[in-house]
């Protein structure tokens, strides 16, 4: 199981509704979170909130993170510009399992326009329940930063 403290959240307007569900999920599980925005469905830029979440992880304020935008791609690209971030886009639980097990992902990214709440729940359950395997995977992760 992933070692969690306060979970960082970020979304743009297209991910806002799913983020509201994520907040309910975390509250139901008694998990602490910090929401880096956005706080409405008003059009905004995913990069503003992705960078804020990444900085929160980098400075030890939160771990892990959950990020959502319409496709999941834009906010994932933003997060992965940060050297300490390994954000993985998931649309099924099996991918959530693999990004934790093989990539030690520290941010779960979901596509707000393409999955429903039930799928998001399954993805989060898998992400939080899966440990990093280490071994040969650590060697590969060590080669990611530039």
N, CA, C and O atoms as a GROMACS GRO file, in nm:
protein
  584
    1UNK      N    1   0.084  -0.119   0.000
    1UNK     CA    2   0.000   0.000   0.000
    1UNK      C    3   0.089   0.125   0.000
    1UNK      O    4   0.188   0.132   0.072
    2UNK      N    5   0.052   0.220  -0.080
    2UNK     CA    6   0.128   0.345  -0.094
    2UNK      C    7   0.130   0.420   0.040
    2UNK      O    8   0.029   0.428   0.110
    3UNK      N    9   0.246   0.475   0.074
    3UNK     CA   10   0.262   0.550   0.198
    3UNK      C   11   0.210   0.692   0.175
    3UNK      O   12   0.275   0.773   0.108
    4UNK      N   13   0.092   0.720   0.229
    4UNK     CA   14   0.027   0.849   0.205
    4UNK      C   15   0.036   0.939   0.325
    4UNK      O   16   0.035   0.895   0.440
    5UNK      N   17   0.044   1.068   0.295
    5UNK     CA   18   0.018   1.167   0.398
    5UNK      C   19  -0.099   1.247   0.347
    5UNK      O   20  -0.205   1.189   0.323
    6UNK      N   21  -0.087   1.374   0.329
    6UNK     CA   22  -0.194   1.453   0.270
    6UNK      C   23  -0.187   1.437   0.119
    6UNK      O   24  -0.082   1.455   0.059
    7UNK      N   25  -0.298   1.403   0.058
    7UNK     CA   26  -0.303   1.380  -0.085
    7UNK      C   27  -0.328   1.513  -0.156
    7UNK      O   28  -0.419   1.588  -0.119
    8UNK      N   29  -0.247   1.543  -0.256
    8UNK     CA   30  -0.263   1.666  -0.333
    8UNK      C   31  -0.359   1.646  -0.449
    8UNK      O   32  -0.355   1.543  -0.516
    9UNK      N   33  -0.445   1.745  -0.472
    9UNK     CA   34  -0.542   1.739  -0.581
    9UNK      C   35  -0.526   1.858  -0.674
    9UNK      O   36  -0.494   1.968  -0.630
   10UNK      N   37  -0.550   1.835  -0.802
   10UNK     CA   38  -0.549   1.943  -0.900
   10UNK      C   39  -0.638   1.904  -1.017
   10UNK      O   40  -0.645   1.787  -1.055
   11UNK      N   41  -0.705   2.004  -1.073
   11UNK     CA   42  -0.783   1.981  -1.193
   11UNK      C   43  -0.800   2.113  -1.267
   11UNK      O   44  -0.774   2.221  -1.213
   12UNK      N   45  -0.844   2.102  -1.392
   12UNK     CA   46  -0.891   2.220  -1.463
   12UNK      C   47  -1.043   2.214  -1.463
   12UNK      O   48  -1.103   2.131  -1.395
   13UNK      N   49  -1.105   2.302  -1.539
   13UNK     CA   50  -1.252   2.307  -1.544
   13UNK      C   51  -1.313   2.176  -1.594
   13UNK      O   52  -1.418   2.135  -1.545
   14UNK      N   53  -1.248   2.110  -1.690
   14UNK     CA   54  -1.302   1.985  -1.745
   14UNK      C   55  -1.289   1.869  -1.647
   14UNK      O   56  -1.360   1.769  -1.660
   15UNK      N   57  -1.201   1.880  -1.549
   15UNK     CA   58  -1.186   1.777  -1.448
   15UNK      C   59  -1.252   1.809  -1.316
   15UNK      O   60  -1.249   1.729  -1.223
   16UNK      N   61  -1.313   1.927  -1.308
   16UNK     CA   62  -1.368   1.973  -1.180
   16UNK      C   63  -1.474   1.879  -1.123
   16UNK      O   64  -1.468   1.846  -1.005
   17UNK      N   65  -1.569   1.835  -1.204
   17UNK     CA   66  -1.675   1.747  -1.152
   17UNK      C   67  -1.619   1.615  -1.100
   17UNK      O   68  -1.661   1.568  -0.995
   18UNK      N   69  -1.526   1.555  -1.174
   18UNK     CA   70  -1.466   1.431  -1.126
   18UNK      C   71  -1.384   1.457  -1.000
   18UNK      O   72  -1.380   1.372  -0.910
   19UNK      N   73  -1.318   1.572  -0.992
   19UNK     CA   74  -1.243   1.604  -0.870
   19UNK      C   75  -1.336   1.614  -0.750
   19UNK      O   76  -1.299   1.575  -0.639
   20UNK      N   77  -1.456   1.665  -0.771
   20UNK     CA   78  -1.554   1.671  -0.661
   20UNK      C   79  -1.587   1.530  -0.613
   20UNK      O   80  -1.603   1.508  -0.493
   21UNK      N   81  -1.597   1.435  -0.704
   21UNK     CA   82  -1.618   1.297  -0.665
   21UNK      C   83  -1.496   1.243  -0.590
   21UNK      O   84  -1.511   1.171  -0.491
   22UNK      N   85  -1.376   1.276  -0.637
   22UNK     CA   86  -1.253   1.232  -0.570
   22UNK      C   87  -1.251   1.283  -0.425
   22UNK      O   88  -1.214   1.210  -0.334
   23UNK      N   89  -1.291   1.406  -0.405
   23UNK     CA   90  -1.297   1.463  -0.270
   23UNK      C   91  -1.394   1.383  -0.183
   23UNK      O   92  -1.363   1.353  -0.068
   24UNK      N   93  -1.510   1.350  -0.237
   24UNK     CA   94  -1.607   1.268  -0.163
   24UNK      C   95  -1.547   1.132  -0.128
   24UNK      O   96  -1.562   1.084  -0.015
   25UNK      N   97  -1.479   1.070  -0.225
   25UNK     CA   98  -1.413   0.941  -0.204
   25UNK      C   99  -1.312   0.951  -0.090
   25UNK      O  100  -1.310   0.866   0.000
   26UNK      N  101  -1.227   1.054  -0.094
   26UNK     CA  102  -1.125   1.071   0.010
   26UNK      C  103  -1.188   1.097   0.146
   26UNK      O  104  -1.144   1.043   0.247
   27UNK      N  105  -1.291   1.180   0.150
   27UNK     CA  106  -1.362   1.206   0.276
   27UNK      C  107  -1.422   1.077   0.332
   27UNK      O  108  -1.413   1.052   0.452
   28UNK      N  109  -1.485   0.996   0.246
   28UNK     CA  110  -1.544   0.869   0.290
   28UNK      C  111  -1.440   0.775   0.348
   28UNK      O  112  -1.471   0.695   0.436
   29UNK      N  113  -1.316   0.782   0.299
   29UNK     CA  114  -1.209   0.697   0.349
   29UNK      C  115  -1.132   0.760   0.465
   29UNK      O  116  -1.040   0.699   0.520
   30UNK      N  117  -1.168   0.883   0.502
   30UNK     CA  118  -1.100   0.952   0.611
   30UNK      C  119  -0.960   0.996   0.576
   30UNK      O  120  -0.875   1.009   0.664
   31UNK      N  121  -0.934   1.020   0.447
   31UNK     CA  122  -0.801   1.059   0.401
   31UNK      C  123  -0.792   1.211   0.389
   31UNK      O  124  -0.886   1.276   0.343
   32UNK      N  125  -0.680   1.266   0.431
   32UNK     CA  126  -0.656   1.410   0.423
   32UNK      C  127  -0.616   1.448   0.281
   32UNK      O  128  -0.552   1.370   0.211
   33UNK      N  129  -0.653   1.568   0.240
   33UNK     CA  130  -0.615   1.616   0.107
   33UNK      C  131  -0.597   1.767   0.109
   33UNK      O  132  -0.648   1.837   0.197
   34UNK      N  133  -0.524   1.815   0.011
   34UNK     CA  134  -0.510   1.958  -0.014
   34UNK      C  135  -0.546   1.981  -0.159
   34UNK      O  136  -0.490   1.917  -0.248
   35UNK      N  137  -0.639   2.070  -0.184
   35UNK     CA  138  -0.689   2.099  -0.317
   35UNK      C  139  -0.619   2.223  -0.371
   35UNK      O  140  -0.637   2.332  -0.318
   36UNK      N  141  -0.541   2.205  -0.477
   36UNK     CA  142  -0.468   2.315  -0.540
   36UNK      C  143  -0.550   2.384  -0.649
   36UNK      O  144  -0.498   2.472  -0.718
   37UNK      N  145  -0.676   2.346  -0.665
   37UNK     CA  146  -0.763   2.410  -0.762
   37UNK      C  147  -0.774   2.326  -0.888
   37UNK      O  148  -0.705   2.225  -0.906
   38UNK      N  149  -0.857   2.368  -0.971
   38UNK     CA  150  -0.945   2.482  -0.976
   38UNK      C  151  -1.066   2.456  -0.887
   38UNK      O  152  -1.090   2.344  -0.841
   39UNK      N  153  -1.142   2.560  -0.864
   39UNK     CA  154  -1.252   2.550  -0.769
   39UNK      C  155  -1.388   2.572  -0.834
   39UNK      O  156  -1.486   2.595  -0.763
   40UNK      N  157  -1.395   2.566  -0.966
   40UNK     CA  158  -1.522   2.581  -1.037
   40UNK      C  159  -1.507   2.525  -1.178
   40UNK      O  160  -1.400   2.479  -1.218
   41UNK      N  161  -1.615   2.530  -1.253
   41UNK     CA  162  -1.613   2.486  -1.392
   41UNK      C  163  -1.585   2.600  -1.489
   41UNK      O  164  -1.601   2.584  -1.610
   42UNK      N  165  -1.544   2.713  -1.436
   42UNK     CA  166  -1.509   2.826  -1.522
   42UNK      C  167  -1.379   2.792  -1.596
   42UNK      O  168  -1.285   2.740  -1.536
   43UNK      N  169  -1.375   2.822  -1.725
   43UNK     CA  170  -1.259   2.789  -1.807
   43UNK      C  171  -1.129   2.840  -1.745
   43UNK      O  172  -1.121   2.954  -1.698
   44UNK      N  173  -1.028   2.753  -1.746
   44UNK     CA  174  -0.898   2.786  -1.685
   44UNK      C  175  -0.790   2.704  -1.754
   44UNK      O  176  -0.819   2.626  -1.844
   45UNK      N  177  -0.668   2.721  -1.710
   45UNK     CA  178  -0.554   2.652  -1.770
   45UNK      C  179  -0.504   2.541  -1.677
   45UNK      O  180  -0.463   2.569  -1.564
   46UNK      N  181  -0.507   2.417  -1.724
   46UNK     CA  182  -0.462   2.303  -1.644
   46UNK      C  183  -0.320   2.320  -1.592
   46UNK      O  184  -0.288   2.273  -1.483
   47UNK      N  185  -0.236   2.387  -1.669
   47UNK     CA  186  -0.095   2.400  -1.630
   47UNK      C  187  -0.078   2.475  -1.498
   47UNK      O  188   0.010   2.442  -1.419
   48UNK      N  189  -0.162   2.575  -1.472
   48UNK     CA  190  -0.151   2.649  -1.346
   48UNK      C  191  -0.167   2.556  -1.226
   48UNK      O  192  -0.093   2.567  -1.128
   49UNK      N  193  -0.262   2.466  -1.234
   49UNK     CA  194  -0.292   2.379  -1.120
   49UNK      C  195  -0.200   2.257  -1.116
   49UNK      O  196  -0.168   2.206  -1.008
   50UNK      N  197  -0.157   2.210  -1.233
   50UNK     CA  198  -0.060   2.101  -1.237
   50UNK      C  199   0.073   2.141  -1.176
   50UNK      O  200   0.132   2.065  -1.099
   51UNK      N  201   0.121   2.262  -1.209
   51UNK     CA  202   0.247   2.309  -1.150
   51UNK      C  203   0.233   2.327  -0.998
   51UNK      O  204   0.326   2.294  -0.924
   52UNK      N  205   0.119   2.377  -0.953
   52UNK     CA  206   0.099   2.395  -0.809
   52UNK      C  207   0.104   2.261  -0.736
   52UNK      O  208   0.167   2.250  -0.631
   53UNK      N  209   0.039   2.159  -0.791
   53UNK     CA  210   0.043   2.026  -0.731
   53UNK      C  211   0.185   1.971  -0.731
   53UNK      O  212   0.231   1.918  -0.630
   54UNK      N  213   0.255   1.984  -0.843
   54UNK     CA  214   0.392   1.932  -0.852
   54UNK      C  215   0.481   1.998  -0.746
   54UNK      O  216   0.559   1.930  -0.680
   55UNK      N  217   0.470   2.129  -0.730
   55UNK     CA  218   0.549   2.198  -0.627
   55UNK      C  219   0.514   2.148  -0.487
   55UNK      O  220   0.601   2.137  -0.402
   56UNK      N  221   0.386   2.119  -0.464
   56UNK     CA  222   0.345   2.065  -0.334
   56UNK      C  223   0.409   1.931  -0.304
   56UNK      O  224   0.446   1.904  -0.189
   57UNK      N  225   0.423   1.847  -0.405
   57UNK     CA  226   0.490   1.718  -0.387
   57UNK      C  227   0.639   1.739  -0.369
   57UNK      O  228   0.701   1.678  -0.282
   58UNK      N  229   0.697   1.825  -0.451
   58UNK     CA  230   0.842   1.849  -0.444
   58UNK      C  231   0.885   1.905  -0.309
   58UNK      O  232   0.992   1.872  -0.260
   59UNK      N  233   0.802   1.990  -0.250
   59UNK     CA  234   0.842   2.049  -0.120
   59UNK      C  235   0.794   1.968   0.000
   59UNK      O  236   0.809   2.012   0.114
   60UNK      N  237   0.735   1.851  -0.025
   60UNK     CA  238   0.696   1.762   0.084
   60UNK      C  239   0.564   1.796   0.150
   60UNK      O  240   0.530   1.739   0.253
   61UNK      N  241   0.490   1.888   0.093
   61UNK     CA  242   0.362   1.929   0.151
   61UNK      C  243   0.255   1.821   0.134
   61UNK      O  244   0.171   1.803   0.222
   62UNK      N  245   0.258   1.750   0.021
   62UNK     CA  246   0.160   1.645  -0.008
   62UNK      C  247   0.229   1.525  -0.072
   62UNK      O  248   0.336   1.538  -0.131
   63UNK      N  249   0.165   1.409  -0.059
   63UNK     CA  250   0.210   1.287  -0.127
   63UNK      C  251   0.105   1.179  -0.105
   63UNK      O  252   0.065   1.153   0.009
   64UNK      N  253   0.062   1.116  -0.211
   64UNK     CA  254   0.082   1.140  -0.352
   64UNK      C  255  -0.013   1.246  -0.404
   64UNK      O  256  -0.071   1.321  -0.325
   65UNK      N  257  -0.029   1.253  -0.537
   65UNK     CA  258  -0.122   1.348  -0.596
   65UNK      C  259  -0.221   1.280  -0.688
   65UNK      O  260  -0.198   1.170  -0.739
   66UNK      N  261  -0.334   1.349  -0.708
   66UNK     CA  262  -0.433   1.308  -0.807
   66UNK      C  263  -0.463   1.431  -0.891
   66UNK      O  264  -0.493   1.538  -0.837
   67UNK      N  265  -0.455   1.416  -1.022
   67UNK     CA  266  -0.478   1.528  -1.113
   67UNK      C  267  -0.576   1.486  -1.222
   67UNK      O  268  -0.577   1.371  -1.266
   68UNK      N  269  -0.658   1.582  -1.265
   68UNK     CA  270  -0.761   1.552  -1.363
   68UNK      C  271  -0.775   1.671  -1.459
   68UNK      O  272  -0.783   1.786  -1.416
   69UNK      N  273  -0.778   1.641  -1.588
   69UNK     CA  274  -0.821   1.739  -1.688
   69UNK      C  275  -0.908   1.663  -1.787
   69UNK      O  276  -0.934   1.544  -1.766
   70UNK      N  277  -0.953   1.727  -1.892
   70UNK     CA  278  -1.046   1.663  -1.983
   70UNK      C  279  -0.996   1.530  -2.036
   70UNK      O  280  -1.064   1.428  -2.020
   71UNK      N  281  -0.880   1.530  -2.099
   71UNK     CA  282  -0.822   1.406  -2.152
   71UNK      C  283  -0.722   1.344  -2.056
   71UNK      O  284  -0.687   1.227  -2.070
   72UNK      N  285  -0.677   1.421  -1.958
   72UNK     CA  286  -0.571   1.377  -1.869
   72UNK      C  287  -0.433   1.404  -1.925
   72UNK      O  288  -0.334   1.401  -1.851
   73UNK      N  289  -0.424   1.430  -2.053
   73UNK     CA  290  -0.294   1.447  -2.118
   73UNK      C  291  -0.225   1.579  -2.081
   73UNK      O  292  -0.108   1.579  -2.045
   74UNK      N  293  -0.297   1.690  -2.091
   74UNK     CA  294  -0.234   1.820  -2.066
   74UNK      C  295  -0.178   1.834  -1.927
   74UNK      O  296  -0.064   1.878  -1.909
   75UNK      N  297  -0.257   1.795  -1.828
   75UNK     CA  298  -0.210   1.809  -1.690
   75UNK      C  299  -0.098   1.709  -1.662
   75UNK      O  300  -0.008   1.736  -1.583
   76UNK      N  301  -0.103   1.592  -1.727
   76UNK     CA  302   0.004   1.494  -1.713
   76UNK      C  303   0.136   1.546  -1.770
   76UNK      O  304   0.241   1.532  -1.709
   77UNK      N  305   0.128   1.607  -1.889
   77UNK     CA  306   0.249   1.666  -1.949
   77UNK      C  307   0.307   1.774  -1.860
   77UNK      O  308   0.428   1.783  -1.842
   78UNK      N  309   0.220   1.857  -1.804
   78UNK     CA  310   0.265   1.964  -1.714
   78UNK      C  311   0.336   1.906  -1.593
   78UNK      O  312   0.447   1.947  -1.561
   79UNK      N  313   0.273   1.812  -1.527
   79UNK     CA  314   0.331   1.752  -1.407
   79UNK      C  315   0.466   1.688  -1.436
   79UNK      O  316   0.560   1.702  -1.358
   80UNK      N  317   0.476   1.618  -1.548
   80UNK     CA  318   0.599   1.546  -1.579
   80UNK      C  319   0.715   1.635  -1.624
   80UNK      O  320   0.825   1.586  -1.647
   81UNK      N  321   0.692   1.765  -1.636
   81UNK     CA  322   0.803   1.859  -1.658
   81UNK      C  323   0.888   1.874  -1.532
   81UNK      O  324   1.003   1.916  -1.539
   82UNK      N  325   0.831   1.842  -1.418
   82UNK     CA  326   0.902   1.852  -1.290
   82UNK      C  327   0.984   1.724  -1.268
   82UNK      O  328   0.932   1.614  -1.282
   83UNK      N  329   1.109   1.740  -1.235
   83UNK     CA  330   1.203   1.628  -1.226
   83UNK      C  331   1.164   1.523  -1.122
   83UNK      O  332   1.195   1.406  -1.140
   84UNK      N  333   1.098   1.563  -1.015
   84UNK     CA  334   1.063   1.466  -0.910
   84UNK      C  335   0.926   1.404  -0.928
   84UNK      O  336   0.882   1.324  -0.844
   85UNK      N  337   0.859   1.439  -1.035
   85UNK     CA  338   0.722   1.390  -1.055
   85UNK      C  339   0.720   1.278  -1.158
   85UNK      O  340   0.785   1.284  -1.262
   86UNK      N  341   0.643   1.175  -1.124
   86UNK     CA  342   0.615   1.065  -1.216
   86UNK      C  343   0.463   1.050  -1.220
   86UNK      O  344   0.404   0.975  -1.141
   87UNK      N  345   0.402   1.122  -1.311
   87UNK     CA  346   0.256   1.122  -1.326
   87UNK      C  347   0.216   1.023  -1.434
   87UNK      O  348   0.273   1.024  -1.543
   88UNK      N  349   0.118   0.938  -1.404
   88UNK     CA  350   0.071   0.840  -1.499
   88UNK      C  351  -0.077   0.854  -1.526
   88UNK      O  352  -0.157   0.865  -1.432
   89UNK      N  353  -0.114   0.855  -1.652
   89UNK     CA  354  -0.252   0.868  -1.694
   89UNK      C  355  -0.320   0.731  -1.693
   89UNK      O  356  -0.271   0.636  -1.754
   90UNK      N  357  -0.432   0.722  -1.622
   90UNK     CA  358  -0.502   0.595  -1.606
   90UNK      C  359  -0.648   0.607  -1.643
   90UNK      O  360  -0.716   0.702  -1.603
   91UNK      N  361  -0.696   0.511  -1.719
   91UNK     CA  362  -0.837   0.506  -1.754
   91UNK      C  363  -0.898   0.372  -1.717
   91UNK      O  364  -1.019   0.353  -1.729
   92UNK      N  365  -0.813   0.277  -1.673
   92UNK     CA  366  -0.859   0.148  -1.620
   92UNK      C  367  -0.771   0.112  -1.501
   92UNK      O  368  -0.657   0.157  -1.493
   93UNK      N  369  -0.822   0.030  -1.408
   93UNK     CA  370  -0.745  -0.004  -1.288
   93UNK      C  371  -0.612  -0.074  -1.316
   93UNK      O  372  -0.515  -0.055  -1.242
   94UNK      N  373  -0.606  -0.153  -1.422
   94UNK     CA  374  -0.483  -0.226  -1.451
   94UNK      C  375  -0.366  -0.131  -1.478
   94UNK      O  376  -0.252  -0.161  -1.441
   95UNK      N  377  -0.394  -0.020  -1.540
   95UNK     CA  378  -0.287   0.077  -1.564
   95UNK      C  379  -0.246   0.144  -1.433
   95UNK      O  380  -0.128   0.169  -1.411
   96UNK      N  381  -0.342   0.172  -1.347
   96UNK     CA  382  -0.310   0.228  -1.215
   96UNK      C  383  -0.217   0.133  -1.138
   96UNK      O  384  -0.124   0.176  -1.071
   97UNK      N  385  -0.245   0.005  -1.149
   97UNK     CA  386  -0.160  -0.096  -1.084
   97UNK      C  387  -0.018  -0.089  -1.138
   97UNK      O  388   0.079  -0.088  -1.061
   98UNK      N  389  -0.005  -0.085  -1.270
   98UNK     CA  390   0.128  -0.087  -1.331
   98UNK      C  391   0.207   0.042  -1.308
   98UNK      O  392   0.328   0.036  -1.290
   99UNK      N  393   0.140   0.158  -1.308
   99UNK     CA  394   0.217   0.280  -1.285
   99UNK      C  395   0.270   0.287  -1.143
   99UNK      O  396   0.372   0.351  -1.119
  100UNK      N  397   0.205   0.221  -1.050
  100UNK     CA  398   0.258   0.213  -0.914
  100UNK      C  399   0.365   0.103  -0.906
  100UNK      O  400   0.475   0.127  -0.857
  101UNK      N  401   0.331  -0.016  -0.953
  101UNK     CA  402   0.420  -0.132  -0.939
  101UNK      C  403   0.552  -0.115  -1.014
  101UNK      O  404   0.657  -0.148  -0.960
  102UNK      N  405   0.547  -0.064  -1.135
  102UNK     CA  406   0.666  -0.057  -1.219
  102UNK      C  407   0.729   0.082  -1.226
  102UNK      O  408   0.850   0.093  -1.247
  103UNK      N  409   0.650   0.187  -1.208
  103UNK     CA  410   0.701   0.323  -1.229
  103UNK      C  411   0.704   0.407  -1.103
  103UNK      O  412   0.749   0.522  -1.107
  104UNK      N  413   0.658   0.353  -0.991
  104UNK     CA  414   0.652   0.426  -0.864
  104UNK      C  415   0.588   0.564  -0.884
  104UNK      O  416   0.637   0.665  -0.832
  105UNK      N  417   0.479   0.567  -0.961
  105UNK     CA  418   0.410   0.692  -0.990
  105UNK      C  419   0.370   0.762  -0.860
  105UNK      O  420   0.320   0.700  -0.767
  106UNK      N  421   0.394   0.893  -0.856
  106UNK     CA  422   0.354   0.970  -0.739
  106UNK      C  423   0.236   1.063  -0.767
  106UNK      O  424   0.191   1.135  -0.678
  107UNK      N  425   0.187   1.062  -0.891
  107UNK     CA  426   0.064   1.132  -0.925
  107UNK      C  427  -0.020   1.043  -1.015
  107UNK      O  428   0.026   0.995  -1.119
  108UNK      N  429  -0.144   1.021  -0.973
  108UNK     CA  430  -0.244   0.952  -1.054
  108UNK      C  431  -0.318   1.057  -1.135
  108UNK      O  432  -0.373   1.151  -1.079
  109UNK      N  433  -0.318   1.041  -1.266
  109UNK     CA  434  -0.390   1.133  -1.354
  109UNK      C  435  -0.507   1.058  -1.416
  109UNK      O  436  -0.492   0.945  -1.463
  110UNK      N  437  -0.624   1.122  -1.415
  110UNK     CA  438  -0.744   1.062  -1.475
  110UNK      C  439  -0.806   1.158  -1.577
  110UNK      O  440  -0.800   1.279  -1.560
  111UNK      N  441  -0.866   1.102  -1.684
  111UNK     CA  442  -0.929   1.182  -1.788
  111UNK      C  443  -1.075   1.212  -1.753
  111UNK      O  444  -1.162   1.125  -1.769
  112UNK      N  445  -1.103   1.331  -1.707
  112UNK     CA  446  -1.235   1.366  -1.657
  112UNK      C  447  -1.348   1.350  -1.756
  112UNK      O  448  -1.462   1.322  -1.716
  113UNK      N  449  -1.321   1.365  -1.883
  113UNK     CA  450  -1.426   1.353  -1.984
  113UNK      C  451  -1.449   1.210  -2.033
  113UNK      O  452  -1.539   1.186  -2.113
  114UNK      N  453  -1.368   1.116  -1.986
  114UNK     CA  454  -1.374   0.982  -2.043
  114UNK      C  455  -1.399   0.869  -1.945
  114UNK      O  456  -1.415   0.754  -1.986
  115UNK      N  457  -1.404   0.898  -1.815
  115UNK     CA  458  -1.436   0.794  -1.717
  115UNK      C  459  -1.546   0.845  -1.624
  115UNK      O  460  -1.560   0.965  -1.603
  116UNK      N  461  -1.623   0.751  -1.569
  116UNK     CA  462  -1.727   0.788  -1.474
  116UNK      C  463  -1.677   0.768  -1.331
  116UNK      O  464  -1.566   0.722  -1.309
  117UNK      N  465  -1.761   0.804  -1.236
  117UNK     CA  466  -1.722   0.796  -1.095
  117UNK      C  467  -1.686   0.654  -1.052
  117UNK      O  468  -1.591   0.634  -0.977
  118UNK      N  469  -1.762   0.556  -1.099
  118UNK     CA  470  -1.735   0.418  -1.060
  118UNK      C  471  -1.598   0.372  -1.110
  118UNK      O  472  -1.525   0.305  -1.037
  119UNK      N  473  -1.562   0.408  -1.233
  119UNK     CA  474  -1.430   0.372  -1.284
  119UNK      C  475  -1.322   0.447  -1.207
  119UNK      O  476  -1.218   0.390  -1.175
  120UNK      N  477  -1.346   0.574  -1.176
  120UNK     CA  478  -1.249   0.650  -1.097
  120UNK      C  479  -1.225   0.584  -0.961
  120UNK      O  480  -1.111   0.576  -0.916
  121UNK      N  481  -1.330   0.536  -0.898
  121UNK     CA  482  -1.317   0.467  -0.768
  121UNK      C  483  -1.229   0.344  -0.783
  121UNK      O  484  -1.139   0.322  -0.701
  122UNK      N  485  -1.254   0.264  -0.885
  122UNK     CA  486  -1.174   0.143  -0.906
  122UNK      C  487  -1.028   0.178  -0.932
  122UNK      O  488  -0.938   0.111  -0.882
  123UNK      N  489  -1.006   0.282  -1.010
  123UNK     CA  490  -0.869   0.326  -1.040
  123UNK      C  491  -0.798   0.373  -0.913
  123UNK      O  492  -0.684   0.334  -0.888
  124UNK      N  493  -0.866   0.455  -0.832
  124UNK     CA  494  -0.804   0.504  -0.708
  124UNK      C  495  -0.779   0.390  -0.611
  124UNK      O  496  -0.674   0.385  -0.548
  125UNK      N  497  -0.874   0.299  -0.597
  125UNK     CA  498  -0.854   0.183  -0.508
  125UNK      C  499  -0.727   0.108  -0.547
  125UNK      O  500  -0.647   0.070  -0.462
  126UNK      N  501  -0.710   0.085  -0.677
  126UNK     CA  502  -0.592   0.010  -0.725
  126UNK      C  503  -0.464   0.089  -0.704
  126UNK      O  504  -0.364   0.034  -0.660
  127UNK      N  505  -0.467   0.217  -0.735
  127UNK     CA  506  -0.349   0.302  -0.718
  127UNK      C  507  -0.303   0.302  -0.573
  127UNK      O  508  -0.185   0.283  -0.545
  128UNK      N  509  -0.396   0.322  -0.481
  128UNK     CA  510  -0.360   0.330  -0.340
  128UNK      C  511  -0.318   0.195  -0.281
  128UNK      O  512  -0.241   0.191  -0.185
  129UNK      N  513  -0.367   0.086  -0.338
  129UNK     CA  514  -0.338  -0.047  -0.284
  129UNK      C  515  -0.210  -0.109  -0.336
  129UNK      O  516  -0.165  -0.211  -0.284
  130UNK      N  517  -0.150  -0.050  -0.439
  130UNK     CA  518  -0.036  -0.113  -0.506
  130UNK      C  519   0.096  -0.054  -0.459
  130UNK      O  520   0.114   0.068  -0.454
  131UNK      N  521   0.188  -0.142  -0.425
  131UNK     CA  522   0.324  -0.102  -0.385
  131UNK      C  523   0.416  -0.100  -0.506
  131UNK      O  524   0.392  -0.168  -0.606
  132UNK      N  525   0.520  -0.021  -0.495
  132UNK     CA  526   0.628  -0.021  -0.593
  132UNK      C  527   0.709  -0.148  -0.576
  132UNK      O  528   0.745  -0.184  -0.464
  133UNK      N  529   0.738  -0.215  -0.686
  133UNK     CA  530   0.810  -0.342  -0.684
  133UNK      C  531   0.961  -0.326  -0.664
  133UNK      O  532   1.026  -0.417  -0.613
  134UNK      N  533   1.016  -0.212  -0.705
  134UNK     CA  534   1.160  -0.190  -0.690
  134UNK      C  535   1.239  -0.274  -0.789
  134UNK      O  536   1.195  -0.298  -0.901
  135UNK      N  537   1.358  -0.319  -0.745
  135UNK     CA  538   1.442  -0.404  -0.828
  135UNK      C  539   1.478  -0.338  -0.960
  135UNK      O  540   1.521  -0.223  -0.964
  136UNK      N  541   1.461  -0.411  -1.069
  136UNK     CA  542   1.497  -0.361  -1.202
  136UNK      C  543   1.421  -0.234  -1.237
  136UNK      O  544   1.469  -0.153  -1.317
  137UNK      N  545   1.303  -0.217  -1.179
  137UNK     CA  546   1.224  -0.097  -1.207
  137UNK      C  547   1.289   0.028  -1.148
  137UNK      O  548   1.279   0.136  -1.206
  138UNK      N  549   1.355   0.015  -1.033
  138UNK     CA  550   1.424   0.130  -0.974
  138UNK      C  551   1.536   0.179  -1.065
  138UNK      O  552   1.555   0.299  -1.081
  139UNK      N  553   1.608   0.087  -1.124
  139UNK     CA  554   1.715   0.124  -1.218
  139UNK      C  555   1.659   0.207  -1.333
  139UNK      O  556   1.720   0.305  -1.375
  140UNK      N  557   1.545   0.170  -1.382
  140UNK     CA  558   1.482   0.241  -1.492
  140UNK      C  559   1.434   0.380  -1.450
  140UNK      O  560   1.450   0.477  -1.523
  141UNK      N  561   1.377   0.388  -1.334
  141UNK     CA  562   1.330   0.516  -1.281
  141UNK      C  563   1.447   0.611  -1.259
  141UNK      O  564   1.436   0.731  -1.284
  142UNK      N  565   1.559   0.556  -1.213
  142UNK     CA  566   1.678   0.639  -1.189
  142UNK      C  567   1.728   0.704  -1.318
  142UNK      O  568   1.798   0.805  -1.311
  143UNK      N  569   1.694   0.650  -1.434
  143UNK     CA  570   1.739   0.704  -1.561
  143UNK      C  571   1.644   0.807  -1.620
  143UNK      O  572   1.673   0.863  -1.726
  144UNK      N  573   1.531   0.834  -1.555
  144UNK     CA  574   1.434   0.929  -1.608
  144UNK      C  575   1.480   1.075  -1.601
  144UNK      O  576   1.474   1.144  -1.703
  145UNK      N  577   1.526   1.124  -1.487
  145UNK     CA  578   1.562   1.268  -1.480
  145UNK      C  579   1.672   1.305  -1.578
  145UNK      O  580   1.763   1.227  -1.606
  146UNK      N  581   1.663   1.428  -1.629
  146UNK     CA  582   1.766   1.477  -1.721
  146UNK      C  583   1.883   1.535  -1.645
  146UNK      O  584   1.980   1.581  -1.706
   0.00000   0.00000   0.00000
